[in-house]
Amino acid sequence: MNRKAKIIGTGSYLPERVLTNSDLEQMVETSDDWIVSRTGMKERRLAGPQEYASTMGAAASRVAIADAELTPDQIDFIIVATSTPDYTFPSTACLIQDQIGAKSAGAVDIQAACTGYLYALSMAKAWVETGAYRNILVVAPEKLSSITNYKDRTTCILFGDGAAACIVSLQGKGLVIETIRLGADGEQAELLMVPGGGCRQPATADSVANSQHYIKMAGNEVFKHAVRRMESASKECLEAAQVNEKEIAWVIPHQANIRIIDAMAKRFEHLPPERVFKTVHKYGNTSASSVGIALDELLRAEMTKSGEKILLTAFGAGLTWGAAVLHHE
Ligand code: UT7
């Protein structure tokens, strides 16, 4: 038997509060023109004070479970990919398990920064295909506003909050996960990191005063890696899936910057801009959740139909990267 895992339900959650470029103009020395021309972003969402990775992730999960026509007790395992867990421990996956009432599910958090959705999807695919679990809930929730320094104009314009979820299973109809390719390069770890808050630099009055608990990024360097890595991961994944780029109906890249997305798309021979799905203008970079939110929107807008192939690709801190080829049944 050679059955492949599928995504049989998706969901997403975006908090209500909108942070516009003109709001950011009041906070740091920047302009709407600069932000739009350098990033393509116009606005992003911010979680409320009572909203966390777990609550946003639970909201997205409920939608995904209903979309898959399942009930929470039918979820066997929960994988949460996030860089902004509610706590160091217990895992956000355990909190979500409780909030959605998935009493019989195992639960674990993984960390692959912005590539987290693809890493989690790959694990879910493997576990489902080996028969270890039947229905796996993948959740990627991010409250990036909690680690963003709103005094640093080079990063605070980029990030937003949100959550995505999907159900991976062998049963039911959906998007067959044909192939996933993942990669990492820990030598470049320092290009994008939150230096404080781990065991190397636990929180102290000094570390907090020195803003060590916020995202630090060498933007230019990260930019170049992002373009190259998403291109190579995508091409390797297409080759492994024996799919020609002409056959791809939609590409959903990580929504880090419109210029990264455009530069990556130009490296393909047959990838016109209208086949690249974008949410970056309205949600900014929501890290692990970005690809999942975009996939959910594409499906909900009924912009993809049976028979089409979809390419997902992501890149993030680690460095980490990956790509997946999906086939809409
Ligand atoms: O999700 C993980 C992956 N993350 C990413 O992939 C992000 C990758 N990096 C980027 O998207 C871009 O590098 C940024 C959007 C962060 C920056 O764009 P850039 O075109 O690389 O700008 P830059 O860093 O080269 O800065 C150009 C100028 C600098 O001024 P000088 O040194 O030329 O005088 C910056 O100080 O723009 C200045 N600048 C700003 N000006 C107005 C930087 N941030 C801002 C700002 N508003 N917000």
XYZ file of C-alpha atoms and ligand atoms in Angstrom:
377
model
C 0.000 0.000 0.000
C 1.373 3.377 -0.971
C -1.023 5.920 0.437
C 0.029 9.503 0.911
C -0.946 11.843 3.712
C -3.271 14.720 2.860
C -4.297 18.031 4.317
C -8.023 17.422 4.843
C -8.902 20.674 6.640
C -7.400 24.122 7.188
C -8.047 27.101 9.435
C -6.501 30.404 10.356
C -6.955 33.204 12.858
C -5.992 36.847 12.580
C -6.419 39.181 15.534
C -8.672 42.199 15.011
C -6.303 45.033 15.774
C -4.642 46.498 12.677
C -1.240 48.211 12.837
C -0.886 50.407 9.759
C 2.191 52.032 8.270
C 0.883 55.396 9.436
C 0.666 54.012 13.007
C 4.332 52.996 12.670
C 5.191 56.521 11.430
C 4.083 57.720 14.884
C 6.316 55.163 16.645
C 9.656 55.247 14.764
C 11.331 57.338 12.089
C 9.874 55.733 8.995
C 7.386 56.411 6.218
C 4.580 54.601 4.439
C 6.540 55.062 1.179
C 9.673 53.425 2.579
C 7.798 50.484 4.062
C 5.681 49.848 0.956
C 8.582 50.165 -1.487
C 11.051 48.070 0.594
C 8.672 45.405 1.904
C 5.265 45.583 0.153
C 3.609 45.779 3.576
C 0.716 48.142 4.278
C -0.606 46.754 7.519
C -0.284 43.845 9.910
C -2.382 42.438 12.794
C -1.581 42.662 16.495
C -2.854 40.287 19.165
C -4.767 41.806 22.065
C -3.356 41.673 25.604
C -5.413 38.541 26.375
C -4.472 36.783 23.152
C -1.541 34.367 23.079
C -0.015 31.762 20.778
C -2.233 29.156 22.462
C -5.528 31.054 22.147
C -4.896 32.113 18.547
C -3.696 28.596 17.717
C -6.800 27.086 19.348
C -9.047 29.402 17.315
C -7.359 28.354 14.041
C -7.468 24.689 15.144
C -11.225 24.718 15.780
C -11.797 25.962 12.234
C -9.437 23.346 10.761
C -11.057 20.500 12.733
C -14.548 21.567 11.603
C -13.298 21.966 8.030
C -12.024 18.367 8.149
C -15.436 17.286 9.491
C -13.823 15.852 12.599
C -14.381 16.397 16.302
C -11.563 17.248 18.752
C -11.615 13.752 20.287
C -10.618 12.337 16.873
C -7.285 14.212 16.940
C -4.492 11.776 17.894
C -1.549 14.154 17.955
C -0.870 17.902 17.986
C 2.328 19.446 16.605
C 2.741 23.155 17.283
C 5.385 25.164 15.424
C 6.051 28.513 17.062
C 8.837 30.897 18.054
C 6.555 32.621 20.539
C 5.244 29.915 22.880
C 3.082 31.021 25.810
C 5.752 29.640 28.186
C 9.172 27.969 28.020
C 7.210 25.020 29.341
C 4.636 23.534 29.341
C 4.387 23.407 25.563
C 1.857 25.507 23.711
C 0.669 22.222 22.157
C -0.470 21.045 25.612
C -2.323 24.324 26.181
C -4.056 24.016 22.814
C -4.903 20.368 23.524
C -6.737 21.517 26.644
C -8.411 24.560 25.039
C -9.887 22.595 22.137
C -10.712 19.507 24.230
C -8.552 17.040 22.260
C -8.267 14.827 25.305
C -6.791 11.782 23.614
C -4.060 13.599 21.673
C -0.322 13.626 22.353
C 1.155 17.114 22.054
C 4.548 18.653 21.322
C 6.087 21.977 20.253
C 8.764 22.214 17.584
C 10.973 25.172 16.694
C 11.984 25.938 13.120
C 11.159 29.673 13.119
C 9.427 30.797 9.892
C 9.838 27.326 8.334
C 7.929 25.750 11.236
C 4.719 25.024 9.317
C 6.631 22.964 6.735
C 8.728 21.141 9.355
C 5.561 20.265 11.282
C 3.780 19.202 8.102
C 6.665 16.894 7.235
C 6.563 15.223 10.655
C 2.789 14.850 10.459
C 3.045 13.334 6.969
C 5.623 10.768 8.140
C 3.661 9.777 11.249
C 0.403 9.444 9.369
C 1.958 7.423 6.549
C 3.658 4.981 8.941
C 0.373 4.490 10.765
C 1.658 5.907 14.059
C -1.294 8.356 14.213
C -4.484 8.803 12.203
C -5.387 12.500 12.441
C -2.661 14.996 13.280
C -3.361 18.640 14.018
C -0.571 20.953 12.852
C -0.721 24.438 14.377
C 1.498 27.445 13.695
C 0.577 30.357 15.971
C 2.758 33.441 16.440
C 2.552 36.445 18.725
C 5.603 38.135 17.228
C 4.568 41.468 18.734
C 5.753 40.019 22.076
C 9.369 39.784 20.818
C 9.400 42.827 18.514
C 11.224 45.982 19.555
C 8.906 48.846 18.590
C 11.859 51.230 18.876
C 13.862 49.404 16.168
C 12.650 50.614 12.772
C 14.628 47.950 10.905
C 12.492 45.129 12.358
C 9.271 46.509 13.888
C 7.752 47.349 10.515
C 7.958 43.723 9.391
C 6.177 41.514 11.862
C 2.563 40.673 12.673
C 0.564 38.170 14.731
C -1.654 35.314 13.555
C -2.181 31.564 13.510
C -2.687 28.764 10.996
C -3.755 25.161 11.449
C -4.391 22.090 9.343
C -5.349 18.446 9.778
C -3.127 15.778 8.224
C -4.693 12.365 7.647
C -4.953 9.466 5.203
C -8.762 9.564 5.209
C -10.963 12.082 3.445
C -10.446 14.401 0.499
C -8.025 17.266 0.343
C -4.516 18.245 -0.683
C -2.184 15.278 -1.100
C 1.245 16.088 0.355
C 3.327 14.707 -2.503
C 6.834 15.629 -1.347
C 8.512 17.830 1.261
C 12.149 18.936 1.303
C 13.667 20.597 4.385
C 17.089 22.086 5.103
C 19.053 24.013 7.702
C 22.368 25.821 8.188
C 23.200 26.418 11.841
C 26.433 28.178 10.911
C 24.319 31.224 10.051
C 22.376 31.123 13.328
C 23.414 34.621 14.380
C 21.923 36.361 11.353
C 18.444 36.180 12.846
C 17.835 35.500 16.514
C 16.401 36.474 19.879
C 19.571 36.405 22.006
C 17.969 36.683 25.445
C 15.552 34.491 27.353
C 17.277 31.144 26.762
C 19.777 29.406 29.055
C 22.727 31.340 27.582
C 21.261 34.638 28.579
C 18.405 34.259 31.025
C 16.328 37.343 31.766
C 18.072 39.796 34.077
C 17.416 43.488 34.661
C 20.447 44.183 32.423
C 19.418 41.867 29.609
C 15.976 43.437 29.521
C 17.423 46.976 29.654
C 19.664 46.004 26.694
C 16.695 44.758 24.641
C 18.122 41.233 24.406
C 14.647 39.683 24.362
C 13.725 41.136 20.998
C 14.302 39.944 17.416
C 17.719 40.915 15.998
C 18.255 40.553 12.286
C 20.985 41.264 9.741
C 18.300 42.167 7.183
C 20.444 42.371 4.042
C 22.173 39.044 4.625
C 18.961 37.287 5.556
C 17.321 38.695 2.427
C 19.899 37.072 0.116
C 19.733 33.698 1.875
C 15.930 33.770 1.765
C 15.801 34.230 -2.019
C 18.423 31.545 -2.753
C 17.202 28.976 -0.255
C 13.510 29.195 -1.199
C 14.490 28.894 -4.864
C 16.732 25.845 -4.348
C 14.354 24.103 -1.914
C 11.483 24.616 -4.367
C 13.430 23.297 -7.335
C 14.691 20.257 -5.393
C 11.193 19.525 -4.174
C 9.695 19.819 -7.668
C 12.349 17.462 -8.992
C 11.764 14.953 -6.200
C 8.016 15.100 -6.882
C 8.686 14.825 -10.645
C 6.599 17.912 -11.223
C 7.526 20.545 -13.804
C 7.236 24.179 -12.695
C 4.732 24.738 -15.549
C 2.366 22.338 -13.770
C 2.271 24.469 -10.610
C -1.000 26.407 -10.370
C -0.021 28.339 -7.243
C 3.129 29.093 -5.315
C 2.727 30.121 -1.693
C 6.010 31.513 -0.405
C 6.815 32.678 3.113
C 5.492 36.237 3.341
C 8.659 37.976 4.588
C 8.986 40.748 2.017
C 7.435 41.346 -1.424
C 10.917 41.904 -2.853
C 12.097 38.498 -1.594
C 8.988 36.869 -3.104
C 9.423 38.654 -6.467
C 13.169 37.964 -6.629
C 12.565 34.278 -5.917
C 9.771 34.010 -8.510
C 12.003 35.579 -11.177
C 14.479 32.729 -10.731
C 11.912 30.374 -12.229
C 11.356 30.206 -15.964
C 7.604 29.712 -15.848
C 6.297 31.427 -12.758
C 4.273 34.537 -13.630
C 3.432 36.879 -10.719
C -0.299 36.081 -10.913
C 0.431 32.502 -9.804
C 2.246 33.640 -6.666
C -0.174 34.006 -3.744
C 0.508 36.973 -1.451
C -0.812 38.183 1.884
C 2.275 40.191 2.851
C 0.564 43.554 2.171
C -2.110 42.924 4.810
C -0.518 40.689 7.454
C 3.243 41.377 7.184
C 5.562 38.566 8.249
C 3.773 36.227 10.661
C 6.663 33.729 10.790
C 5.619 30.061 11.081
C 1.970 30.873 10.413
C 2.496 32.813 7.183
C 2.391 29.961 4.647
C -0.494 28.285 6.503
C -2.592 31.460 6.673
C -2.046 32.037 2.950
C -2.950 28.412 2.104
C -6.145 28.688 4.152
C -7.074 31.928 2.366
C -6.404 30.438 -1.067
C -8.668 27.476 -0.284
C -11.422 29.554 1.307
C -11.486 31.948 -1.661
C -11.925 28.845 -3.853
C -9.056 30.008 -6.013
C -7.747 26.470 -6.487
C -9.588 23.565 -8.041
C -9.338 19.836 -8.234
C -6.306 18.564 -10.152
C -4.105 21.589 -9.434
C -0.660 21.445 -7.863
C 0.477 23.921 -5.221
C 4.035 24.653 -4.147
C 4.706 25.909 -0.601
C 8.107 27.304 0.335
C 9.487 28.948 3.454
C 12.652 30.273 4.998
C 13.588 31.478 8.459
C 15.935 31.692 11.410
C 18.247 28.769 12.021
C 18.750 29.192 9.193
C 15.987 26.841 8.080
C 14.153 26.407 4.798
C 11.837 24.026 3.015
C 9.343 23.378 0.242
C 6.338 21.132 -0.288
C 4.405 20.046 -3.377
C 0.682 19.524 -2.784
C -1.820 18.002 -5.187
C -5.442 19.158 -4.943
C -7.432 15.918 -5.343
O 11.045 35.725 8.251
C 12.444 35.602 8.322
C 13.069 36.171 7.168
N 13.119 37.610 7.235
C 13.408 38.240 6.166
O 13.542 37.566 5.169
C 13.670 39.719 6.153
C 14.827 39.984 5.222
N 15.239 41.377 5.098
C 14.468 42.341 4.585
O 13.317 42.152 4.271
C 15.115 43.677 4.310
O 16.514 43.559 4.458
C 14.595 44.830 5.214
C 13.160 45.175 4.845
C 14.689 44.418 6.671
C 15.439 46.084 4.988
O 15.378 46.460 3.619
P 16.728 46.819 2.847
O 16.344 47.225 1.490
O 17.643 45.628 3.003
O 17.235 48.092 3.617
P 18.620 48.307 4.356
O 18.678 47.472 5.590
O 19.726 48.153 3.352
O 18.499 49.817 4.773
C 18.511 50.873 3.789
C 18.364 52.191 4.545
C 19.303 52.323 5.726
O 19.736 53.676 5.798
P 21.195 54.088 5.284
O 22.141 53.254 6.088
O 21.209 53.745 3.837
O 21.226 55.539 5.580
C 18.408 52.042 6.913
O 18.832 52.695 8.086
O 17.039 52.306 5.061
C 17.103 52.624 6.456
N 15.955 52.017 7.109
C 14.753 52.596 7.183
N 14.311 53.788 6.738
C 13.020 54.076 6.962
C 15.892 50.801 7.703
N 14.650 50.587 8.176
C 13.927 51.688 7.861
C 12.598 52.059 8.078
N 12.178 53.276 7.608
N 11.716 51.276 8.720
